């Protein structure tokens, strides 16, 4: 995307209004709701309501989604959509699309925002987005001001929150839209190791906030192999399919993230932090596409700006076989890849560990 320096004031939206009704109190799901926080990998439409260049509410985005474009940065469903379907829940609606509207039988909320990251300054040159801390602020409003209207006692609300899943997918933009961007001085201030530690320390504070708000079942995805995405692999001179030096940067983060989640699970009573070990899986898909039913792991399916390295161009038709492509645009993967990742995490405790999602909802 063009490097435009745009300053926006963050606007906290009006509270979401909920309708109290019997049907929301006791759904027969292993998890009554999913609350999603993160970036464009899981954004389901929040950026539609924000002044930013990072939007996906137009074709060809959503070409394979049942209702067309929604603001998801892919051709169809994201990984958290597949998780919600597995749990028997409706797809999780974006928080900003629901402000001012009454909702009954709410299956959770999605606070994720494309282009943003763990650090508050990440991605802001593209326009307004919700950093991870701002997303937790909005979740706090939901939990403290809105959800109590649906439950007769604090104990019932606490039980609901403890059974719900909290999905976190964040951090890749802190590299793509911060550390690797020349308009920031981050690389002069931090070594790769110290930057990874800075990210993990900042993330830790917000994950502890989630716990204090009542979250108990929290799964956090690693950062994927961003050195393989077209926006990096096609712009940086290198040998091989991926820029391995860039992949090495995020592996420093992932290693510290694993230790963090183990420590939080041991230190916070009743908590279950699960790590989505998706980096290795996503890398294997890129290197061995035929094993996963894919063919093209280098080029975007849609026609993008900047010669295959940026966002899809409005209205241009995508490739005829997106289910054979790894990448949808210059930054994001296709629904086919999200489905593989989701199914692996749902069933396989070596991918999502120490508990698969199927196991996490029953602990």
mmCIF file with all atom_site columns, C-alpha atoms in Angstrom, residues 55-242:
data_model
loop_
_atom_site.group_PDB
_atom_site.id
_atom_site.type_symbol
_atom_site.label_atom_id
_atom_site.label_alt_id
_atom_site.label_comp_id
_atom_site.label_asym_id
_atom_site.label_entity_id
_atom_site.label_seq_id
_atom_site.pdbx_PDB_ins_code
_atom_site.Cartn_x
_atom_site.Cartn_y
_atom_site.Cartn_z
_atom_site.occupancy
_atom_site.B_iso_or_equiv
_atom_site.pdbx_formal_charge
_atom_site.auth_seq_id
_atom_site.auth_comp_id
_atom_site.auth_asym_id
_atom_site.auth_atom_id
_atom_site.pdbx_PDB_model_num
ATOM 1   C CA . UNK A 1 55  ? -10.310 -2.238  3.690  1.00 0.00 ? 55  UNK A CA 1
ATOM 2   C CA . UNK A 1 56  ? -11.688 -5.369  2.067  1.00 0.00 ? 56  UNK A CA 1
ATOM 3   C CA . UNK A 1 57  ? -15.391 -4.607  1.704  1.00 0.00 ? 57  UNK A CA 1
ATOM 4   C CA . UNK A 1 58  ? -15.385 -4.809  -2.081 1.00 0.00 ? 58  UNK A CA 1
ATOM 5   C CA . UNK A 1 59  ? -15.038 -7.449  -4.767 1.00 0.00 ? 59  UNK A CA 1
ATOM 6   C CA . UNK A 1 60  ? -13.037 -9.523  -5.413 1.00 0.00 ? 60  UNK A CA 1
ATOM 7   C CA . UNK A 1 61  ? -12.723 -9.887  -1.624 1.00 0.00 ? 61  UNK A CA 1
ATOM 8   C CA . UNK A 1 62  ? -15.498 -12.191 -0.472 1.00 0.00 ? 62  UNK A CA 1
ATOM 9   C CA . UNK A 1 63  ? -15.876 -13.761 -3.917 1.00 0.00 ? 63  UNK A CA 1
ATOM 10  C CA . UNK A 1 64  ? -16.454 -17.159 -2.308 1.00 0.00 ? 64  UNK A CA 1
ATOM 11  C CA . UNK A 1 65  ? -18.180 -15.957 0.855  1.00 0.00 ? 65  UNK A CA 1
ATOM 12  C CA . UNK A 1 66  ? -21.929 -16.783 0.969  1.00 0.00 ? 66  UNK A CA 1
ATOM 13  C CA . UNK A 1 67  ? -22.967 -13.115 1.198  1.00 0.00 ? 67  UNK A CA 1
ATOM 14  C CA . UNK A 1 68  ? -20.140 -11.597 -0.834 1.00 0.00 ? 68  UNK A CA 1
ATOM 15  C CA . UNK A 1 69  ? -17.708 -8.959  0.497  1.00 0.00 ? 69  UNK A CA 1
ATOM 16  C CA . UNK A 1 70  ? -17.860 -8.440  4.269  1.00 0.00 ? 70  UNK A CA 1
ATOM 17  C CA . UNK A 1 71  ? -14.536 -6.855  5.124  1.00 0.00 ? 71  UNK A CA 1
ATOM 18  C CA . UNK A 1 72  ? -12.697 -10.171 5.456  1.00 0.00 ? 72  UNK A CA 1
ATOM 19  C CA . UNK A 1 73  ? -9.298  -9.915  3.782  1.00 0.00 ? 73  UNK A CA 1
ATOM 20  C CA . UNK A 1 74  ? -9.678  -13.124 1.793  1.00 0.00 ? 74  UNK A CA 1
ATOM 21  C CA . UNK A 1 75  ? -11.959 -14.790 -0.734 1.00 0.00 ? 75  UNK A CA 1
ATOM 22  C CA . UNK A 1 76  ? -14.098 -16.609 1.826  1.00 0.00 ? 76  UNK A CA 1
ATOM 23  C CA . UNK A 1 77  ? -13.956 -17.640 5.456  1.00 0.00 ? 77  UNK A CA 1
ATOM 24  C CA . UNK A 1 78  ? -11.160 -17.084 7.947  1.00 0.00 ? 78  UNK A CA 1
ATOM 25  C CA . UNK A 1 79  ? -9.761  -19.488 10.508 1.00 0.00 ? 79  UNK A CA 1
ATOM 26  C CA . UNK A 1 80  ? -12.049 -18.213 13.281 1.00 0.00 ? 80  UNK A CA 1
ATOM 27  C CA . UNK A 1 81  ? -15.078 -18.655 11.018 1.00 0.00 ? 81  UNK A CA 1
ATOM 28  C CA . UNK A 1 82  ? -14.252 -22.360 10.755 1.00 0.00 ? 82  UNK A CA 1
ATOM 29  C CA . UNK A 1 83  ? -13.765 -22.560 14.527 1.00 0.00 ? 83  UNK A CA 1
ATOM 30  C CA . UNK A 1 84  ? -17.190 -20.976 15.119 1.00 0.00 ? 84  UNK A CA 1
ATOM 31  C CA . UNK A 1 85  ? -18.799 -23.425 12.696 1.00 0.00 ? 85  UNK A CA 1
ATOM 32  C CA . UNK A 1 86  ? -17.146 -26.345 14.499 1.00 0.00 ? 86  UNK A CA 1
ATOM 33  C CA . UNK A 1 87  ? -18.641 -25.105 17.776 1.00 0.00 ? 87  UNK A CA 1
ATOM 34  C CA . UNK A 1 88  ? -22.097 -24.846 16.220 1.00 0.00 ? 88  UNK A CA 1
ATOM 35  C CA . UNK A 1 89  ? -22.104 -21.064 16.506 1.00 0.00 ? 89  UNK A CA 1
ATOM 36  C CA . UNK A 1 90  ? -23.044 -18.446 13.911 1.00 0.00 ? 90  UNK A CA 1
ATOM 37  C CA . UNK A 1 91  ? -20.126 -16.567 12.404 1.00 0.00 ? 91  UNK A CA 1
ATOM 38  C CA . UNK A 1 92  ? -18.851 -13.987 14.882 1.00 0.00 ? 92  UNK A CA 1
ATOM 39  C CA . UNK A 1 93  ? -19.977 -10.446 13.938 1.00 0.00 ? 93  UNK A CA 1
ATOM 40  C CA . UNK A 1 94  ? -17.611 -7.444  13.936 1.00 0.00 ? 94  UNK A CA 1
ATOM 41  C CA . UNK A 1 95  ? -18.008 -5.196  16.955 1.00 0.00 ? 95  UNK A CA 1
ATOM 42  C CA . UNK A 1 96  ? -18.142 -1.917  15.054 1.00 0.00 ? 96  UNK A CA 1
ATOM 43  C CA . UNK A 1 97  ? -20.943 -3.073  12.775 1.00 0.00 ? 97  UNK A CA 1
ATOM 44  C CA . UNK A 1 98  ? -23.279 -3.698  15.721 1.00 0.00 ? 98  UNK A CA 1
ATOM 45  C CA . UNK A 1 99  ? -23.046 -0.488  17.730 1.00 0.00 ? 99  UNK A CA 1
ATOM 46  C CA . UNK A 1 100 ? -26.481 0.907   18.462 1.00 0.00 ? 100 UNK A CA 1
ATOM 47  C CA . UNK A 1 101 ? -28.271 -2.296  17.462 1.00 0.00 ? 101 UNK A CA 1
ATOM 48  C CA . UNK A 1 102 ? -29.890 -4.706  19.906 1.00 0.00 ? 102 UNK A CA 1
ATOM 49  C CA . UNK A 1 103 ? -28.580 -8.256  19.685 1.00 0.00 ? 103 UNK A CA 1
ATOM 50  C CA . UNK A 1 104 ? -30.087 -11.434 21.089 1.00 0.00 ? 104 UNK A CA 1
ATOM 51  C CA . UNK A 1 105 ? -28.365 -14.803 21.383 1.00 0.00 ? 105 UNK A CA 1
ATOM 52  C CA . UNK A 1 106 ? -25.001 -13.186 20.713 1.00 0.00 ? 106 UNK A CA 1
ATOM 53  C CA . UNK A 1 107 ? -22.335 -15.774 19.688 1.00 0.00 ? 107 UNK A CA 1
ATOM 54  C CA . UNK A 1 108 ? -19.500 -13.479 20.730 1.00 0.00 ? 108 UNK A CA 1
ATOM 55  C CA . UNK A 1 109 ? -17.898 -10.469 19.079 1.00 0.00 ? 109 UNK A CA 1
ATOM 56  C CA . UNK A 1 110 ? -14.968 -9.819  16.793 1.00 0.00 ? 110 UNK A CA 1
ATOM 57  C CA . UNK A 1 111 ? -12.783 -6.804  17.649 1.00 0.00 ? 111 UNK A CA 1
ATOM 58  C CA . UNK A 1 112 ? -9.960  -7.518  15.156 1.00 0.00 ? 112 UNK A CA 1
ATOM 59  C CA . UNK A 1 113 ? -8.722  -4.706  12.948 1.00 0.00 ? 113 UNK A CA 1
ATOM 60  C CA . UNK A 1 114 ? -6.661  -4.933  9.774  1.00 0.00 ? 114 UNK A CA 1
ATOM 61  C CA . UNK A 1 115 ? -3.217  -3.239  9.620  1.00 0.00 ? 115 UNK A CA 1
ATOM 62  C CA . UNK A 1 116 ? -2.911  -2.907  13.411 1.00 0.00 ? 116 UNK A CA 1
ATOM 63  C CA . UNK A 1 117 ? -0.747  -4.827  15.829 1.00 0.00 ? 117 UNK A CA 1
ATOM 64  C CA . UNK A 1 118 ? 0.399   -5.325  19.397 1.00 0.00 ? 118 UNK A CA 1
ATOM 65  C CA . UNK A 1 119 ? 2.099   -1.934  19.558 1.00 0.00 ? 119 UNK A CA 1
ATOM 66  C CA . UNK A 1 120 ? -0.170  1.133   19.474 1.00 0.00 ? 120 UNK A CA 1
ATOM 67  C CA . UNK A 1 121 ? 1.799   2.841   16.697 1.00 0.00 ? 121 UNK A CA 1
ATOM 68  C CA . UNK A 1 122 ? 1.824   -0.117  14.310 1.00 0.00 ? 122 UNK A CA 1
ATOM 69  C CA . UNK A 1 123 ? 0.046   0.427   10.995 1.00 0.00 ? 123 UNK A CA 1
ATOM 70  C CA . UNK A 1 124 ? -1.270  3.871   11.827 1.00 0.00 ? 124 UNK A CA 1
ATOM 71  C CA . UNK A 1 125 ? 0.386   5.367   8.717  1.00 0.00 ? 125 UNK A CA 1
ATOM 72  C CA . UNK A 1 126 ? -2.227  3.483   6.670  1.00 0.00 ? 126 UNK A CA 1
ATOM 73  C CA . UNK A 1 127 ? -5.133  5.030   8.580  1.00 0.00 ? 127 UNK A CA 1
ATOM 74  C CA . UNK A 1 128 ? -7.109  4.430   11.741 1.00 0.00 ? 128 UNK A CA 1
ATOM 75  C CA . UNK A 1 129 ? -7.166  0.909   13.133 1.00 0.00 ? 129 UNK A CA 1
ATOM 76  C CA . UNK A 1 130 ? -7.692  -0.686  16.509 1.00 0.00 ? 130 UNK A CA 1
ATOM 77  C CA . UNK A 1 131 ? -4.468  -1.718  18.215 1.00 0.00 ? 131 UNK A CA 1
ATOM 78  C CA . UNK A 1 132 ? -4.560  -4.779  20.445 1.00 0.00 ? 132 UNK A CA 1
ATOM 79  C CA . UNK A 1 133 ? -4.831  -2.632  23.555 1.00 0.00 ? 133 UNK A CA 1
ATOM 80  C CA . UNK A 1 134 ? -7.732  -0.671  22.051 1.00 0.00 ? 134 UNK A CA 1
ATOM 81  C CA . UNK A 1 135 ? -9.483  -3.919  21.182 1.00 0.00 ? 135 UNK A CA 1
ATOM 82  C CA . UNK A 1 136 ? -9.153  -5.064  24.784 1.00 0.00 ? 136 UNK A CA 1
ATOM 83  C CA . UNK A 1 137 ? -10.569 -1.677  25.861 1.00 0.00 ? 137 UNK A CA 1
ATOM 84  C CA . UNK A 1 138 ? -13.670 -2.337  23.743 1.00 0.00 ? 138 UNK A CA 1
ATOM 85  C CA . UNK A 1 139 ? -13.967 -5.877  25.067 1.00 0.00 ? 139 UNK A CA 1
ATOM 86  C CA . UNK A 1 140 ? -13.828 -4.429  28.576 1.00 0.00 ? 140 UNK A CA 1
ATOM 87  C CA . UNK A 1 141 ? -16.763 -2.155  27.734 1.00 0.00 ? 141 UNK A CA 1
ATOM 88  C CA . UNK A 1 142 ? -18.697 -5.180  26.510 1.00 0.00 ? 142 UNK A CA 1
ATOM 89  C CA . UNK A 1 143 ? -17.958 -7.243  29.608 1.00 0.00 ? 143 UNK A CA 1
ATOM 90  C CA . UNK A 1 144 ? -18.445 -4.516  32.191 1.00 0.00 ? 144 UNK A CA 1
ATOM 91  C CA . UNK A 1 145 ? -21.315 -2.492  30.708 1.00 0.00 ? 145 UNK A CA 1
ATOM 92  C CA . UNK A 1 146 ? -23.255 -4.694  28.299 1.00 0.00 ? 146 UNK A CA 1
ATOM 93  C CA . UNK A 1 147 ? -23.030 -8.364  29.240 1.00 0.00 ? 147 UNK A CA 1
ATOM 94  C CA . UNK A 1 148 ? -24.179 -7.802  32.868 1.00 0.00 ? 148 UNK A CA 1
ATOM 95  C CA . UNK A 1 149 ? -27.596 -6.870  31.443 1.00 0.00 ? 149 UNK A CA 1
ATOM 96  C CA . UNK A 1 150 ? -27.980 -10.443 30.252 1.00 0.00 ? 150 UNK A CA 1
ATOM 97  C CA . UNK A 1 151 ? -27.117 -12.246 33.488 1.00 0.00 ? 151 UNK A CA 1
ATOM 98  C CA . UNK A 1 152 ? -28.900 -12.122 36.800 1.00 0.00 ? 152 UNK A CA 1
ATOM 99  C CA . UNK A 1 153 ? -25.740 -12.489 38.883 1.00 0.00 ? 153 UNK A CA 1
ATOM 100 C CA . UNK A 1 154 ? -22.031 -11.858 38.596 1.00 0.00 ? 154 UNK A CA 1
ATOM 101 C CA . UNK A 1 155 ? -21.489 -15.572 39.119 1.00 0.00 ? 155 UNK A CA 1
ATOM 102 C CA . UNK A 1 156 ? -23.519 -16.489 36.018 1.00 0.00 ? 156 UNK A CA 1
ATOM 103 C CA . UNK A 1 157 ? -21.623 -13.954 33.935 1.00 0.00 ? 157 UNK A CA 1
ATOM 104 C CA . UNK A 1 158 ? -18.312 -15.288 35.244 1.00 0.00 ? 158 UNK A CA 1
ATOM 105 C CA . UNK A 1 159 ? -19.351 -18.819 34.284 1.00 0.00 ? 159 UNK A CA 1
ATOM 106 C CA . UNK A 1 160 ? -20.302 -17.677 30.788 1.00 0.00 ? 160 UNK A CA 1
ATOM 107 C CA . UNK A 1 161 ? -16.953 -15.935 30.306 1.00 0.00 ? 161 UNK A CA 1
ATOM 108 C CA . UNK A 1 162 ? -14.985 -18.875 31.680 1.00 0.00 ? 162 UNK A CA 1
ATOM 109 C CA . UNK A 1 163 ? -16.638 -21.220 29.167 1.00 0.00 ? 163 UNK A CA 1
ATOM 110 C CA . UNK A 1 164 ? -16.245 -18.873 26.194 1.00 0.00 ? 164 UNK A CA 1
ATOM 111 C CA . UNK A 1 165 ? -13.236 -18.975 23.889 1.00 0.00 ? 165 UNK A CA 1
ATOM 112 C CA . UNK A 1 166 ? -10.996 -15.964 23.337 1.00 0.00 ? 166 UNK A CA 1
ATOM 113 C CA . UNK A 1 167 ? -9.063  -16.143 20.067 1.00 0.00 ? 167 UNK A CA 1
ATOM 114 C CA . UNK A 1 168 ? -6.004  -13.945 19.475 1.00 0.00 ? 168 UNK A CA 1
ATOM 115 C CA . UNK A 1 169 ? -4.174  -13.559 16.152 1.00 0.00 ? 169 UNK A CA 1
ATOM 116 C CA . UNK A 1 170 ? -1.835  -10.584 16.316 1.00 0.00 ? 170 UNK A CA 1
ATOM 117 C CA . UNK A 1 171 ? 1.769   -9.564  15.722 1.00 0.00 ? 171 UNK A CA 1
ATOM 118 C CA . UNK A 1 172 ? 2.552   -9.955  12.022 1.00 0.00 ? 172 UNK A CA 1
ATOM 119 C CA . UNK A 1 173 ? 1.830   -6.278  11.358 1.00 0.00 ? 173 UNK A CA 1
ATOM 120 C CA . UNK A 1 174 ? 4.293   -5.265  14.046 1.00 0.00 ? 174 UNK A CA 1
ATOM 121 C CA . UNK A 1 175 ? 6.870   -6.518  11.581 1.00 0.00 ? 175 UNK A CA 1
ATOM 122 C CA . UNK A 1 176 ? 5.188   -5.805  8.217  1.00 0.00 ? 176 UNK A CA 1
ATOM 123 C CA . UNK A 1 177 ? 3.768   -2.372  9.157  1.00 0.00 ? 177 UNK A CA 1
ATOM 124 C CA . UNK A 1 178 ? 6.362   -1.297  11.697 1.00 0.00 ? 178 UNK A CA 1
ATOM 125 C CA . UNK A 1 179 ? 9.743   -3.008  12.141 1.00 0.00 ? 179 UNK A CA 1
ATOM 126 C CA . UNK A 1 180 ? 10.312  -3.484  8.411  1.00 0.00 ? 180 UNK A CA 1
ATOM 127 C CA . UNK A 1 181 ? 8.996   -0.052  7.411  1.00 0.00 ? 181 UNK A CA 1
ATOM 128 C CA . UNK A 1 182 ? 11.595  2.712   6.843  1.00 0.00 ? 182 UNK A CA 1
ATOM 129 C CA . UNK A 1 183 ? 9.197   5.407   8.067  1.00 0.00 ? 183 UNK A CA 1
ATOM 130 C CA . UNK A 1 184 ? 9.606   3.998   11.584 1.00 0.00 ? 184 UNK A CA 1
ATOM 131 C CA . UNK A 1 185 ? 12.881  4.097   13.529 1.00 0.00 ? 185 UNK A CA 1
ATOM 132 C CA . UNK A 1 186 ? 12.081  0.807   15.241 1.00 0.00 ? 186 UNK A CA 1
ATOM 133 C CA . UNK A 1 187 ? 15.006  -1.090  13.692 1.00 0.00 ? 187 UNK A CA 1
ATOM 134 C CA . UNK A 1 188 ? 17.470  1.482   14.995 1.00 0.00 ? 188 UNK A CA 1
ATOM 135 C CA . UNK A 1 189 ? 16.000  1.263   18.492 1.00 0.00 ? 189 UNK A CA 1
ATOM 136 C CA . UNK A 1 190 ? 15.655  -2.503  18.792 1.00 0.00 ? 190 UNK A CA 1
ATOM 137 C CA . UNK A 1 191 ? 17.699  -5.510  17.812 1.00 0.00 ? 191 UNK A CA 1
ATOM 138 C CA . UNK A 1 192 ? 15.656  -8.429  16.480 1.00 0.00 ? 192 UNK A CA 1
ATOM 139 C CA . UNK A 1 193 ? 15.852  -10.155 19.855 1.00 0.00 ? 193 UNK A CA 1
ATOM 140 C CA . UNK A 1 194 ? 14.940  -7.090  21.884 1.00 0.00 ? 194 UNK A CA 1
ATOM 141 C CA . UNK A 1 195 ? 12.064  -6.215  19.551 1.00 0.00 ? 195 UNK A CA 1
ATOM 142 C CA . UNK A 1 196 ? 10.596  -9.702  19.932 1.00 0.00 ? 196 UNK A CA 1
ATOM 143 C CA . UNK A 1 197 ? 10.862  -9.335  23.705 1.00 0.00 ? 197 UNK A CA 1
ATOM 144 C CA . UNK A 1 198 ? 9.231   -5.903  23.555 1.00 0.00 ? 198 UNK A CA 1
ATOM 145 C CA . UNK A 1 199 ? 6.303   -7.349  21.604 1.00 0.00 ? 199 UNK A CA 1
ATOM 146 C CA . UNK A 1 200 ? 5.878   -10.325 23.936 1.00 0.00 ? 200 UNK A CA 1
ATOM 147 C CA . UNK A 1 201 ? 6.097   -8.154  27.062 1.00 0.00 ? 201 UNK A CA 1
ATOM 148 C CA . UNK A 1 202 ? 3.452   -5.793  25.672 1.00 0.00 ? 202 UNK A CA 1
ATOM 149 C CA . UNK A 1 203 ? 1.245   -8.700  24.637 1.00 0.00 ? 203 UNK A CA 1
ATOM 150 C CA . UNK A 1 204 ? 1.609   -10.254 28.086 1.00 0.00 ? 204 UNK A CA 1
ATOM 151 C CA . UNK A 1 205 ? 0.104   -7.199  29.769 1.00 0.00 ? 205 UNK A CA 1
ATOM 152 C CA . UNK A 1 206 ? -2.971  -7.377  27.529 1.00 0.00 ? 206 UNK A CA 1
ATOM 153 C CA . UNK A 1 207 ? -3.404  -11.139 27.954 1.00 0.00 ? 207 UNK A CA 1
ATOM 154 C CA . UNK A 1 208 ? -3.347  -10.615 31.716 1.00 0.00 ? 208 UNK A CA 1
ATOM 155 C CA . UNK A 1 209 ? -6.054  -7.984  31.265 1.00 0.00 ? 209 UNK A CA 1
ATOM 156 C CA . UNK A 1 210 ? -8.159  -10.582 29.435 1.00 0.00 ? 210 UNK A CA 1
ATOM 157 C CA . UNK A 1 211 ? -7.749  -12.899 32.394 1.00 0.00 ? 211 UNK A CA 1
ATOM 158 C CA . UNK A 1 212 ? -8.759  -10.197 34.874 1.00 0.00 ? 212 UNK A CA 1
ATOM 159 C CA . UNK A 1 213 ? -11.854 -9.510  32.751 1.00 0.00 ? 213 UNK A CA 1
ATOM 160 C CA . UNK A 1 214 ? -12.892 -13.152 33.129 1.00 0.00 ? 214 UNK A CA 1
ATOM 161 C CA . UNK A 1 215 ? -11.348 -14.938 30.139 1.00 0.00 ? 215 UNK A CA 1
ATOM 162 C CA . UNK A 1 216 ? -10.057 -18.405 30.996 1.00 0.00 ? 216 UNK A CA 1
ATOM 163 C CA . UNK A 1 217 ? -9.805  -20.266 27.670 1.00 0.00 ? 217 UNK A CA 1
ATOM 164 C CA . UNK A 1 218 ? -7.476  -18.264 25.458 1.00 0.00 ? 218 UNK A CA 1
ATOM 165 C CA . UNK A 1 219 ? -5.783  -19.493 22.302 1.00 0.00 ? 219 UNK A CA 1
ATOM 166 C CA . UNK A 1 220 ? -3.094  -17.387 20.695 1.00 0.00 ? 220 UNK A CA 1
ATOM 167 C CA . UNK A 1 221 ? -1.736  -18.011 17.204 1.00 0.00 ? 221 UNK A CA 1
ATOM 168 C CA . UNK A 1 222 ? 1.928   -17.721 16.337 1.00 0.00 ? 222 UNK A CA 1
ATOM 169 C CA . UNK A 1 223 ? 3.034   -15.329 13.624 1.00 0.00 ? 223 UNK A CA 1
ATOM 170 C CA . UNK A 1 224 ? 3.162   -17.179 10.327 1.00 0.00 ? 224 UNK A CA 1
ATOM 171 C CA . UNK A 1 225 ? 6.073   -17.257 7.853  1.00 0.00 ? 225 UNK A CA 1
ATOM 172 C CA . UNK A 1 226 ? 5.723   -13.675 6.630  1.00 0.00 ? 226 UNK A CA 1
ATOM 173 C CA . UNK A 1 227 ? 8.945   -14.039 4.655  1.00 0.00 ? 227 UNK A CA 1
ATOM 174 C CA . UNK A 1 228 ? 6.916   -16.095 2.171  1.00 0.00 ? 228 UNK A CA 1
ATOM 175 C CA . UNK A 1 229 ? 4.113   -13.601 1.504  1.00 0.00 ? 229 UNK A CA 1
ATOM 176 C CA . UNK A 1 230 ? 4.241   -11.903 -1.912 1.00 0.00 ? 230 UNK A CA 1
ATOM 177 C CA . UNK A 1 231 ? 4.535   -8.387  -0.471 1.00 0.00 ? 231 UNK A CA 1
ATOM 178 C CA . UNK A 1 232 ? 7.884   -9.409  1.018  1.00 0.00 ? 232 UNK A CA 1
ATOM 179 C CA . UNK A 1 233 ? 9.097   -12.278 -1.168 1.00 0.00 ? 233 UNK A CA 1
ATOM 180 C CA . UNK A 1 234 ? 8.561   -10.292 -4.394 1.00 0.00 ? 234 UNK A CA 1
ATOM 181 C CA . UNK A 1 235 ? 10.113  -7.085  -3.060 1.00 0.00 ? 235 UNK A CA 1
ATOM 182 C CA . UNK A 1 236 ? 13.282  -8.295  -1.351 1.00 0.00 ? 236 UNK A CA 1
ATOM 183 C CA . UNK A 1 237 ? 16.139  -9.857  -3.287 1.00 0.00 ? 237 UNK A CA 1
ATOM 184 C CA . UNK A 1 238 ? 16.769  -13.374 -2.015 1.00 0.00 ? 238 UNK A CA 1
ATOM 185 C CA . UNK A 1 239 ? 17.309  -16.952 -3.062 1.00 0.00 ? 239 UNK A CA 1
ATOM 186 C CA . UNK A 1 240 ? 14.624  -19.593 -2.753 1.00 0.00 ? 240 UNK A CA 1
ATOM 187 C CA . UNK A 1 241 ? 10.887  -19.249 -2.308 1.00 0.00 ? 241 UNK A CA 1
ATOM 188 C CA . UNK A 1 242 ? 10.860  -17.258 0.943  1.00 0.00 ? 242 UNK A CA 1
#
